[in-house]
Amino acid sequence: MKDISLFSAAKANAGLDFVTPLKAVLDSHWYVLGNEVKLFEEEFASYVGVGHCVSVANGSDALELALKGLGVEPGHRVVAVANAGFYGSTAIHAVGAQPEYIDVDPATLTLCPKALAAMVESKPAAIIVTHLYGQLANIEEIVRIASAAGVPVLEDCAQSHGAHRNGKQAGSFGTIACFSFYPTKNLGALGDGGAVVTNDGVLAARIRQLRQYGWSQKYHVAIPGGRNSRLDEMQAAILRIKLPHLDTWNELRRSIAKRYNAAFANLDMQLPWSTGDDYVAHLYVVRVKNRVDFSAALKEKMIGTDIHYPIADHHQPAYAVEQARALVVTELACETVISLPCFPGLTDEEVERVIEAVTAYFSREI
Ligand SMILES: *Cc1c(COP(=O)(O)O)cnc(C)c1O
């Protein structure tokens, strides 16, 4: 019996020709901010359905530069959830601002609009909404509440490339949105990569300056807070090869999630809320009472699992703070979530083996 890992780059990338695009970059001898990056930015903006895409070195930089672009400064407060792996929090701390955590919705595990409505009048500088596990948050309602209060919304789409609702793509709802192209993401490079997208041309121009030393033109530092954070030509060329397949891969992920949801419907665990277009199954995450036993039982059958994420942001040792608000749903989620293998390239037989192992766990004699 072979291992079924939580993710396999070899399987997810099988059959793609990476040599031709890489060779083209090598032959061009142009490695940073060239034609591949320019074309990828155009193609990705068009895919998301927004006016502008500014590529950067990774998803974390995208979040940090987006906050800077929005004018978030030291001392400002930024609303975020505490169950999304600390990425948003890292960016908030990087710009010297303070995270203000609010609870998540128990069905989707994404930012709870009611919790937002209860505090938004305190005028935070921005709101980070993470479309966690590939599930679009109730982003329409969140944007409505935020707009009424005059607070910008940043969508963290690092796990939700291609998720859409009523014809609108993840990343096109808020003021600005961030993507990561880390190799395990639904659209992944062969290394690090990221992007910021927005319909606001002024904001896009500012991010474009921030990603390259704050330059308006070569050696002219026009705005403070600049950095070096660029996507390179090879990664852009790889992403251009992969982007046309994204919807097909998302459909494959979703079809695995659908099979799992159907097979697990009567078991004692909580399943992903949607298997529709608003969920691209970046991670298939269930909630179980005893995940230590559960993961051990799967490990015995050589099935990999992981926990996304085991420690809530406000409990991370480096930044542990008194949390003003009770985060009941967040805390419970952190104790019970566990991820099962779900990625394009997983075979029918492997999906069946996961289903059998999970079903066997719940029918064991106790
Ligand atoms: C992966 C991820 C990031 C960070 O992206 P990197 O490219 O690894 O820096 C940010 N937010 C979320 C939700 C992620 O899953």
mmCIF file of C-alpha atoms and ligand atoms in Angstrom:
data_model
loop_
_atom_site.group_PDB
_atom_site.id
_atom_site.type_symbol
_atom_site.label_atom_id
_atom_site.label_comp_id
_atom_site.label_asym_id
_atom_site.label_seq_id
_atom_site.Cartn_x
_atom_site.Cartn_y
_atom_site.Cartn_z
ATOM 1 C CA MET A 1 0.000 0.000 0.000
ATOM 2 C CA LYS A 2 1.287 3.447 -0.933
ATOM 3 C CA ASP A 3 1.214 6.625 1.090
ATOM 4 C CA ILE A 4 -1.514 9.129 0.284
ATOM 5 C CA SER A 5 -0.011 12.494 1.175
ATOM 6 C CA LEU A 6 -1.978 15.628 1.988
ATOM 7 C CA PHE A 7 -0.610 17.244 -1.161
ATOM 8 C CA SER A 8 1.673 16.107 -3.972
ATOM 9 C CA ALA A 9 3.341 18.640 -6.272
ATOM 10 C CA ALA A 10 4.427 15.754 -8.514
ATOM 11 C CA LYS A 11 0.800 14.696 -9.049
ATOM 12 C CA ALA A 12 -0.638 18.217 -9.204
ATOM 13 C CA ASN A 13 1.912 19.272 -11.858
ATOM 14 C CA ALA A 14 1.941 15.996 -13.804
ATOM 15 C CA GLY A 15 1.957 16.359 -17.583
ATOM 16 C CA LEU A 16 2.733 20.090 -17.689
ATOM 17 C CA ASP A 17 5.575 21.303 -19.891
ATOM 18 C CA PHE A 18 7.663 23.673 -17.779
ATOM 19 C CA VAL A 19 10.809 23.366 -19.874
ATOM 20 C CA THR A 20 9.583 25.372 -22.874
ATOM 21 C CA PRO A 21 8.527 28.492 -20.901
ATOM 22 C CA LEU A 22 11.671 28.369 -18.749
ATOM 23 C CA LYS A 23 13.843 27.990 -21.847
ATOM 24 C CA ALA A 24 12.156 31.042 -23.357
ATOM 25 C CA VAL A 25 13.044 33.092 -20.272
ATOM 26 C CA LEU A 26 16.616 31.777 -20.312
ATOM 27 C CA ASP A 27 16.953 32.659 -23.986
ATOM 28 C CA SER A 28 15.603 36.169 -23.345
ATOM 29 C CA HIS A 29 18.229 36.770 -20.607
ATOM 30 C CA TRP A 30 15.713 39.054 -18.859
ATOM 31 C CA TYR A 31 14.936 37.795 -15.346
ATOM 32 C CA VAL A 32 13.065 40.445 -13.380
ATOM 33 C CA LEU A 33 10.045 42.614 -14.325
ATOM 34 C CA GLY A 34 9.937 41.772 -17.998
ATOM 35 C CA ASN A 35 7.421 40.636 -20.548
ATOM 36 C CA GLU A 36 6.305 37.451 -18.747
ATOM 37 C CA VAL A 37 5.467 39.428 -15.602
ATOM 38 C CA LYS A 38 3.648 42.083 -17.618
ATOM 39 C CA LEU A 39 1.573 39.481 -19.479
ATOM 40 C CA PHE A 40 0.847 37.468 -16.356
ATOM 41 C CA GLU A 41 -0.389 40.591 -14.572
ATOM 42 C CA GLU A 42 -2.739 41.356 -17.476
ATOM 43 C CA GLU A 43 -3.991 37.770 -17.700
ATOM 44 C CA PHE A 44 -4.514 37.415 -13.960
ATOM 45 C CA ALA A 45 -6.318 40.778 -13.640
ATOM 46 C CA SER A 46 -8.597 39.667 -16.448
ATOM 47 C CA TYR A 47 -9.191 36.268 -14.784
ATOM 48 C CA VAL A 48 -10.170 37.919 -11.485
ATOM 49 C CA GLY A 49 -12.201 40.544 -13.326
ATOM 50 C CA VAL A 50 -10.408 43.609 -11.941
ATOM 51 C CA GLY A 51 -8.582 46.499 -13.539
ATOM 52 C CA HIS A 52 -5.118 46.004 -12.061
ATOM 53 C CA CYS A 53 -2.762 43.295 -10.909
ATOM 54 C CA VAL A 54 0.619 44.057 -9.330
ATOM 55 C CA SER A 55 2.720 40.935 -8.854
ATOM 56 C CA VAL A 56 5.029 40.660 -5.846
ATOM 57 C CA ALA A 57 7.453 38.157 -4.310
ATOM 58 C CA ASN A 58 4.959 36.211 -2.164
ATOM 59 C CA GLY A 59 1.534 36.322 -0.538
ATOM 60 C CA SER A 60 2.783 37.739 2.747
ATOM 61 C CA ASP A 61 4.396 40.698 0.979
ATOM 62 C CA ALA A 62 1.149 41.176 -0.945
ATOM 63 C CA LEU A 63 -0.729 41.563 2.358
ATOM 64 C CA GLU A 64 1.866 43.910 3.820
ATOM 65 C CA LEU A 65 2.081 46.131 0.736
ATOM 66 C CA ALA A 66 -1.707 46.176 0.395
ATOM 67 C CA LEU A 67 -2.032 47.443 3.984
ATOM 68 C CA LYS A 68 0.642 50.069 3.310
ATOM 69 C CA GLY A 69 -1.112 51.020 0.104
ATOM 70 C CA LEU A 70 -4.326 51.537 2.053
ATOM 71 C CA GLY A 71 -2.450 53.910 4.346
ATOM 72 C CA VAL A 72 -2.375 51.680 7.417
ATOM 73 C CA GLU A 73 0.219 53.067 9.827
ATOM 74 C CA PRO A 74 1.722 52.349 13.230
ATOM 75 C CA GLY A 75 -0.935 52.661 15.912
ATOM 76 C CA HIS A 76 -3.822 51.851 13.568
ATOM 77 C CA ARG A 77 -6.148 48.933 14.257
ATOM 78 C CA VAL A 78 -6.879 46.308 11.586
ATOM 79 C CA VAL A 79 -9.733 43.821 11.944
ATOM 80 C CA ALA A 80 -8.864 40.182 11.228
ATOM 81 C CA VAL A 81 -9.868 36.644 12.122
ATOM 82 C CA ALA A 82 -7.655 34.560 14.407
ATOM 83 C CA ASN A 83 -8.065 31.121 12.763
ATOM 84 C CA ALA A 84 -6.279 31.746 9.452
ATOM 85 C CA GLY A 85 -2.669 30.819 10.099
ATOM 86 C CA PHE A 86 -1.341 34.226 11.275
ATOM 87 C CA TYR A 87 -0.572 35.461 7.727
ATOM 88 C CA GLY A 88 -2.804 38.517 8.019
ATOM 89 C CA SER A 89 -1.468 39.126 11.527
ATOM 90 C CA THR A 90 2.122 39.023 10.265
ATOM 91 C CA ALA A 91 1.314 41.777 7.781
ATOM 92 C CA ILE A 92 -0.524 43.848 10.390
ATOM 93 C CA HIS A 93 2.460 43.651 12.762
ATOM 94 C CA ALA A 94 4.889 44.332 9.897
ATOM 95 C CA VAL A 95 3.304 47.750 9.278
ATOM 96 C CA GLY A 96 3.247 48.478 13.023
ATOM 97 C CA ALA A 97 -0.535 48.255 13.357
ATOM 98 C CA GLN A 98 -2.555 46.240 15.916
ATOM 99 C CA PRO A 99 -4.761 43.289 14.995
ATOM 100 C CA GLU A 100 -8.288 43.434 16.364
ATOM 101 C CA TYR A 101 -9.629 39.912 16.209
ATOM 102 C CA ILE A 102 -13.284 39.108 15.771
ATOM 103 C CA ASP A 103 -14.970 35.720 15.669
ATOM 104 C CA VAL A 104 -15.796 33.594 12.646
ATOM 105 C CA ASP A 105 -19.071 32.166 11.403
ATOM 106 C CA PRO A 106 -19.559 28.584 12.668
ATOM 107 C CA ALA A 107 -20.677 27.249 9.268
ATOM 108 C CA THR A 108 -17.958 28.695 7.015
ATOM 109 C CA LEU A 109 -15.207 29.505 9.558
ATOM 110 C CA THR A 110 -14.804 32.871 7.820
ATOM 111 C CA LEU A 111 -15.234 36.384 9.268
ATOM 112 C CA CYS A 112 -18.647 36.765 10.893
ATOM 113 C CA PRO A 113 -20.577 39.769 9.482
ATOM 114 C CA LYS A 114 -22.561 40.163 12.715
ATOM 115 C CA ALA A 115 -19.372 40.386 14.757
ATOM 116 C CA LEU A 116 -18.102 42.995 12.303
ATOM 117 C CA ALA A 117 -21.302 45.026 12.452
ATOM 118 C CA ALA A 118 -21.015 45.108 16.250
ATOM 119 C CA MET A 119 -17.627 46.860 16.198
ATOM 120 C CA VAL A 120 -17.124 48.565 12.850
ATOM 121 C CA GLU A 121 -18.289 51.964 14.132
ATOM 122 C CA SER A 122 -15.068 52.113 16.163
ATOM 123 C CA LYS A 123 -13.473 52.879 12.749
ATOM 124 C CA PRO A 124 -10.647 50.381 12.282
ATOM 125 C CA ALA A 125 -8.179 51.326 9.522
ATOM 126 C CA ALA A 126 -8.971 48.213 7.448
ATOM 127 C CA ILE A 127 -10.572 44.765 7.531
ATOM 128 C CA ILE A 128 -8.786 41.634 6.334
ATOM 129 C CA VAL A 129 -11.210 38.936 5.169
ATOM 130 C CA THR A 130 -9.637 35.521 4.616
ATOM 131 C CA HIS A 131 -11.528 33.205 2.260
ATOM 132 C CA LEU A 132 -10.335 30.260 4.326
ATOM 133 C CA TYR A 133 -9.780 26.769 2.877
ATOM 134 C CA GLY A 134 -11.054 28.039 -0.485
ATOM 135 C CA GLN A 135 -14.457 29.086 0.881
ATOM 136 C CA LEU A 136 -15.663 32.569 -0.016
ATOM 137 C CA ALA A 137 -16.700 34.441 3.102
ATOM 138 C CA ASN A 138 -20.062 36.224 3.198
ATOM 139 C CA ILE A 139 -18.118 38.926 1.418
ATOM 140 C CA GLU A 140 -21.106 40.818 -0.033
ATOM 141 C CA GLU A 141 -22.518 41.425 3.455
ATOM 142 C CA ILE A 142 -19.072 42.254 4.868
ATOM 143 C CA VAL A 143 -18.401 44.806 2.103
ATOM 144 C CA ARG A 144 -21.842 46.329 2.653
ATOM 145 C CA ILE A 145 -21.189 46.775 6.396
ATOM 146 C CA ALA A 146 -17.642 48.052 5.831
ATOM 147 C CA SER A 147 -18.602 50.499 3.073
ATOM 148 C CA ALA A 148 -21.365 51.980 5.199
ATOM 149 C CA ALA A 149 -18.740 52.668 7.876
ATOM 150 C CA GLY A 150 -16.159 53.893 5.351
ATOM 151 C CA VAL A 151 -13.643 51.138 6.117
ATOM 152 C CA PRO A 152 -11.685 49.437 3.283
ATOM 153 C CA VAL A 153 -11.862 45.634 2.862
ATOM 154 C CA LEU A 154 -8.791 43.588 1.962
ATOM 155 C CA GLU A 155 -9.583 40.075 0.719
ATOM 156 C CA ASP A 156 -6.938 37.439 1.454
ATOM 157 C CA CYS A 157 -7.407 35.099 -1.514
ATOM 158 C CA ALA A 158 -4.271 32.987 -0.962
ATOM 159 C CA GLN A 159 -6.500 29.901 -0.633
ATOM 160 C CA SER A 160 -9.339 30.874 -2.933
ATOM 161 C CA HIS A 161 -8.085 31.494 -6.495
ATOM 162 C CA GLY A 162 -11.115 31.069 -8.727
ATOM 163 C CA ALA A 163 -13.836 30.837 -6.087
ATOM 164 C CA HIS A 164 -16.832 32.793 -7.319
ATOM 165 C CA ARG A 165 -20.426 33.691 -6.506
ATOM 166 C CA ASN A 166 -23.015 35.194 -8.849
ATOM 167 C CA GLY A 167 -20.383 35.737 -11.513
ATOM 168 C CA LYS A 168 -17.970 37.602 -9.248
ATOM 169 C CA GLN A 169 -14.534 36.183 -8.497
ATOM 170 C CA ALA A 170 -12.698 36.070 -5.180
ATOM 171 C CA GLY A 171 -10.596 39.207 -5.117
ATOM 172 C CA SER A 172 -13.097 41.404 -6.967
ATOM 173 C CA PHE A 173 -15.434 42.221 -4.046
ATOM 174 C CA GLY A 174 -13.315 44.336 -1.710
ATOM 175 C CA THR A 175 -11.154 47.447 -2.051
ATOM 176 C CA ILE A 176 -8.036 45.366 -2.659
ATOM 177 C CA ALA A 177 -7.114 41.667 -2.625
ATOM 178 C CA CYS A 178 -4.022 39.531 -2.159
ATOM 179 C CA PHE A 179 -2.981 36.215 -3.674
ATOM 180 C CA SER A 180 -0.145 33.800 -2.972
ATOM 181 C CA PHE A 181 1.311 31.490 -5.620
ATOM 182 C CA TYR A 182 3.186 29.261 -3.170
ATOM 183 C CA PRO A 183 3.521 25.801 -4.764
ATOM 184 C CA THR A 184 0.673 24.172 -2.781
ATOM 185 C CA LYS A 185 -1.905 26.872 -3.563
ATOM 186 C CA ASN A 186 -4.646 26.288 -6.150
ATOM 187 C CA LEU A 187 -2.515 28.328 -8.562
ATOM 188 C CA GLY A 188 1.063 27.601 -7.550
ATOM 189 C CA ALA A 189 4.442 28.578 -8.978
ATOM 190 C CA LEU A 190 7.667 26.568 -8.684
ATOM 191 C CA GLY A 191 8.773 28.764 -5.823
ATOM 192 C CA ASP A 192 7.387 31.876 -4.161
ATOM 193 C CA GLY A 193 5.087 34.375 -5.809
ATOM 194 C CA GLY A 194 2.197 36.687 -4.979
ATOM 195 C CA ALA A 195 -0.055 39.411 -6.316
ATOM 196 C CA VAL A 196 -2.172 42.358 -5.284
ATOM 197 C CA VAL A 197 -5.283 43.123 -7.342
ATOM 198 C CA THR A 198 -7.654 46.077 -7.269
ATOM 199 C CA ASN A 199 -9.982 48.174 -9.382
ATOM 200 C CA ASP A 200 -8.500 51.347 -7.917
ATOM 201 C CA GLY A 201 -5.864 52.666 -10.312
ATOM 202 C CA VAL A 202 -4.333 55.074 -7.800
ATOM 203 C CA LEU A 203 -3.975 52.304 -5.223
ATOM 204 C CA ALA A 204 -2.442 49.965 -7.828
ATOM 205 C CA ALA A 205 0.087 52.617 -8.835
ATOM 206 C CA ARG A 206 1.082 53.074 -5.189
ATOM 207 C CA ILE A 207 1.590 49.296 -4.716
ATOM 208 C CA ARG A 208 3.630 49.264 -7.927
ATOM 209 C CA GLN A 209 5.937 51.878 -6.409
ATOM 210 C CA LEU A 210 6.063 50.186 -2.999
ATOM 211 C CA ARG A 211 7.151 46.851 -4.488
ATOM 212 C CA GLN A 212 10.217 48.516 -6.028
ATOM 213 C CA TYR A 213 11.927 50.812 -3.478
ATOM 214 C CA GLY A 214 9.188 53.447 -3.662
ATOM 215 C CA TRP A 215 10.447 54.508 -7.052
ATOM 216 C CA SER A 216 8.377 56.652 -9.407
ATOM 217 C CA GLN A 217 11.112 56.011 -11.970
ATOM 218 C CA LYS A 218 14.573 54.528 -11.773
ATOM 219 C CA TYR A 219 16.456 55.877 -8.709
ATOM 220 C CA HIS A 220 13.722 58.412 -7.858
ATOM 221 C CA VAL A 221 12.258 57.507 -4.468
ATOM 222 C CA ALA A 222 8.840 59.122 -4.607
ATOM 223 C CA ILE A 223 7.053 57.560 -1.611
ATOM 224 C CA PRO A 224 8.241 56.235 1.752
ATOM 225 C CA GLY A 225 7.899 52.612 2.871
ATOM 226 C CA GLY A 226 9.170 51.073 -0.354
ATOM 227 C CA ARG A 227 10.635 47.578 -0.511
ATOM 228 C CA ASN A 228 11.969 45.113 -2.988
ATOM 229 C CA SER A 229 9.235 42.563 -3.604
ATOM 230 C CA ARG A 230 9.026 41.359 -7.181
ATOM 231 C CA LEU A 231 7.801 38.273 -8.992
ATOM 232 C CA ASP A 232 10.523 36.978 -11.297
ATOM 233 C CA GLU A 233 10.174 36.132 -14.979
ATOM 234 C CA MET A 234 10.528 32.357 -14.536
ATOM 235 C CA GLN A 235 7.722 32.158 -11.983
ATOM 236 C CA ALA A 236 5.545 34.421 -14.139
ATOM 237 C CA ALA A 237 6.175 32.168 -17.158
ATOM 238 C CA ILE A 238 5.192 29.080 -15.111
ATOM 239 C CA LEU A 239 2.064 30.800 -13.797
ATOM 240 C CA ARG A 240 1.056 31.747 -17.355
ATOM 241 C CA ILE A 241 1.230 28.064 -18.322
ATOM 242 C CA LYS A 242 -0.867 27.060 -15.316
ATOM 243 C CA LEU A 243 -3.532 29.805 -15.207
ATOM 244 C CA PRO A 244 -5.597 28.416 -18.136
ATOM 245 C CA HIS A 245 -5.952 25.124 -16.186
ATOM 246 C CA LEU A 246 -7.040 26.699 -12.911
ATOM 247 C CA ASP A 247 -10.800 26.276 -13.377
ATOM 248 C CA THR A 248 -10.405 22.633 -14.404
ATOM 249 C CA TRP A 249 -8.204 21.913 -11.390
ATOM 250 C CA ASN A 250 -10.641 23.676 -9.078
ATOM 251 C CA GLU A 251 -13.428 21.510 -10.503
ATOM 252 C CA LEU A 252 -11.346 18.391 -9.781
ATOM 253 C CA ARG A 253 -10.758 19.535 -6.206
ATOM 254 C CA ARG A 254 -14.444 20.303 -5.797
ATOM 255 C CA SER A 255 -15.499 16.913 -7.173
ATOM 256 C CA ILE A 256 -13.314 15.181 -4.557
ATOM 257 C CA ALA A 257 -14.853 17.366 -1.844
ATOM 258 C CA LYS A 258 -18.314 16.435 -3.135
ATOM 259 C CA ARG A 259 -17.508 12.711 -2.934
ATOM 260 C CA TYR A 260 -16.206 13.137 0.601
ATOM 261 C CA ASN A 261 -19.217 15.178 1.688
ATOM 262 C CA ALA A 262 -21.628 12.591 0.283
ATOM 263 C CA ALA A 263 -19.764 9.680 1.887
ATOM 264 C CA PHE A 264 -19.387 11.387 5.274
ATOM 265 C CA ALA A 265 -22.872 12.903 5.525
ATOM 266 C CA ASN A 266 -23.998 10.677 8.391
ATOM 267 C CA LEU A 267 -20.768 10.545 10.351
ATOM 268 C CA ASP A 268 -20.163 12.384 13.607
ATOM 269 C CA MET A 269 -18.155 15.259 12.170
ATOM 270 C CA GLN A 270 -18.710 18.677 10.674
ATOM 271 C CA LEU A 271 -18.043 18.952 6.936
ATOM 272 C CA PRO A 272 -17.187 21.842 4.604
ATOM 273 C CA TRP A 273 -20.246 24.034 4.307
ATOM 274 C CA SER A 274 -20.397 24.367 0.515
ATOM 275 C CA THR A 275 -19.272 22.311 -2.441
ATOM 276 C CA GLY A 276 -20.547 24.907 -4.906
ATOM 277 C CA ASP A 277 -18.690 27.479 -6.997
ATOM 278 C CA ASP A 278 -17.931 29.544 -3.903
ATOM 279 C CA TYR A 279 -15.618 26.790 -2.602
ATOM 280 C CA VAL A 280 -12.472 25.760 -4.494
ATOM 281 C CA ALA A 281 -11.460 23.088 -1.973
ATOM 282 C CA HIS A 282 -7.972 24.436 -1.349
ATOM 283 C CA LEU A 283 -8.199 22.361 1.817
ATOM 284 C CA TYR A 284 -10.853 19.795 2.716
ATOM 285 C CA VAL A 285 -11.249 20.460 6.421
ATOM 286 C CA VAL A 286 -13.537 18.539 8.757
ATOM 287 C CA ARG A 287 -14.121 19.074 12.445
ATOM 288 C CA VAL A 288 -13.988 15.988 14.694
ATOM 289 C CA LYS A 289 -14.188 15.484 18.459
ATOM 290 C CA ASN A 290 -10.976 13.537 18.891
ATOM 291 C CA ARG A 291 -8.626 14.451 16.081
ATOM 292 C CA VAL A 292 -5.598 12.833 17.730
ATOM 293 C CA ASP A 293 -7.254 9.391 17.463
ATOM 294 C CA PHE A 294 -8.692 10.262 14.076
ATOM 295 C CA SER A 295 -5.355 11.227 12.540
ATOM 296 C CA ALA A 296 -3.655 8.182 14.117
ATOM 297 C CA ALA A 297 -6.282 5.903 12.559
ATOM 298 C CA LEU A 298 -5.663 7.465 9.147
ATOM 299 C CA LYS A 299 -1.917 7.348 9.578
ATOM 300 C CA GLU A 300 -2.194 3.599 10.194
ATOM 301 C CA LYS A 301 -3.771 3.366 6.735
ATOM 302 C CA MET A 302 -0.938 5.525 5.359
ATOM 303 C CA ILE A 303 -3.131 8.566 4.797
ATOM 304 C CA GLY A 304 -1.649 11.971 5.542
ATOM 305 C CA THR A 305 -3.532 14.668 7.445
ATOM 306 C CA ASP A 306 -2.596 18.081 8.805
ATOM 307 C CA ILE A 307 -4.091 20.776 11.006
ATOM 308 C CA HIS A 308 -4.881 24.190 9.539
ATOM 309 C CA TYR A 309 -4.330 25.748 12.021
ATOM 310 C CA PRO A 310 -3.566 24.435 15.502
ATOM 311 C CA ILE A 311 -2.877 27.750 17.275
ATOM 312 C CA ALA A 312 -5.190 30.759 17.123
ATOM 313 C CA ASP A 313 -3.386 33.995 16.273
ATOM 314 C CA HIS A 314 -3.992 35.554 19.695
ATOM 315 C CA HIS A 315 -2.371 32.524 21.368
ATOM 316 C CA GLN A 316 0.827 32.588 19.306
ATOM 317 C CA PRO A 317 3.683 32.861 21.804
ATOM 318 C CA ALA A 318 5.491 35.689 20.002
ATOM 319 C CA TYR A 319 2.475 38.001 20.168
ATOM 320 C CA ALA A 320 0.213 36.513 22.859
ATOM 321 C CA VAL A 321 -2.067 39.271 24.093
ATOM 322 C CA GLU A 322 -5.130 39.578 26.252
ATOM 323 C CA GLN A 323 -7.969 39.132 23.810
ATOM 324 C CA ALA A 324 -10.661 41.702 24.467
ATOM 325 C CA ARG A 325 -13.473 39.753 22.819
ATOM 326 C CA ALA A 326 -14.432 36.102 23.342
ATOM 327 C CA LEU A 327 -13.646 34.112 20.194
ATOM 328 C CA VAL A 328 -15.754 31.056 20.977
ATOM 329 C CA VAL A 329 -16.076 29.647 17.453
ATOM 330 C CA THR A 330 -12.426 30.341 16.656
ATOM 331 C CA GLU A 331 -11.185 28.553 19.780
ATOM 332 C CA LEU A 332 -13.350 25.493 19.164
ATOM 333 C CA ALA A 333 -12.322 25.338 15.502
ATOM 334 C CA CYS A 334 -8.628 25.409 16.408
ATOM 335 C CA GLU A 335 -9.179 22.374 18.629
ATOM 336 C CA THR A 336 -11.175 20.287 16.168
ATOM 337 C CA VAL A 337 -10.153 21.061 12.563
ATOM 338 C CA ILE A 338 -8.240 18.475 10.534
ATOM 339 C CA SER A 339 -7.469 18.411 6.797
ATOM 340 C CA LEU A 340 -7.795 15.390 4.485
ATOM 341 C CA PRO A 341 -6.034 14.889 1.109
ATOM 342 C CA CYS A 342 -7.827 16.851 -1.637
ATOM 343 C CA PHE A 343 -5.921 17.985 -4.713
ATOM 344 C CA PRO A 344 -5.918 17.486 -8.482
ATOM 345 C CA GLY A 345 -4.099 14.274 -9.334
ATOM 346 C CA LEU A 346 -5.510 12.316 -6.410
ATOM 347 C CA THR A 347 -6.897 9.157 -8.058
ATOM 348 C CA ASP A 348 -10.404 7.711 -7.628
ATOM 349 C CA GLU A 349 -8.873 4.740 -5.808
ATOM 350 C CA GLU A 350 -7.049 7.029 -3.403
ATOM 351 C CA VAL A 351 -10.215 9.012 -2.692
ATOM 352 C CA GLU A 352 -11.966 5.688 -2.062
ATOM 353 C CA ARG A 353 -9.219 4.638 0.363
ATOM 354 C CA VAL A 354 -9.612 7.879 2.314
ATOM 355 C CA ILE A 355 -13.387 7.359 2.435
ATOM 356 C CA GLU A 356 -12.972 3.775 3.658
ATOM 357 C CA ALA A 357 -10.464 4.762 6.327
ATOM 358 C CA VAL A 358 -12.675 7.569 7.663
ATOM 359 C CA THR A 359 -15.784 5.392 7.586
ATOM 360 C CA ALA A 360 -13.918 2.561 9.353
ATOM 361 C CA TYR A 361 -12.787 4.980 12.066
ATOM 362 C CA PHE A 362 -16.357 5.954 12.857
ATOM 363 C CA SER A 363 -17.669 2.385 12.816
ATOM 364 C CA ARG A 364 -14.911 1.054 15.091
ATOM 365 C CA GLU A 365 -15.933 -0.531 18.373
ATOM 366 C CA ILE A 366 -15.431 1.835 21.252
HETATM 367 C C1 LIG B 1 -0.276 30.885 2.030
HETATM 368 C C2 LIG B 1 -1.049 31.972 2.629
HETATM 369 C C3 LIG B 1 -0.526 33.267 2.771
HETATM 370 C C4 LIG B 1 0.924 33.599 2.554
HETATM 371 O O1 LIG B 1 1.414 33.385 1.313
HETATM 372 P P1 LIG B 1 3.000 33.202 1.104
HETATM 373 O O2 LIG B 1 3.147 33.268 -0.367
HETATM 374 O O3 LIG B 1 3.371 31.865 1.671
HETATM 375 O O4 LIG B 1 3.677 34.320 1.825
HETATM 376 C C5 LIG B 1 -1.368 34.275 3.213
HETATM 377 N N1 LIG B 1 -2.645 34.011 3.552
HETATM 378 C C6 LIG B 1 -3.164 32.777 3.498
HETATM 379 C C7 LIG B 1 -4.590 32.577 3.884
HETATM 380 C C8 LIG B 1 -2.388 31.715 3.039
HETATM 381 O O5 LIG B 1 -2.936 30.490 2.972
#
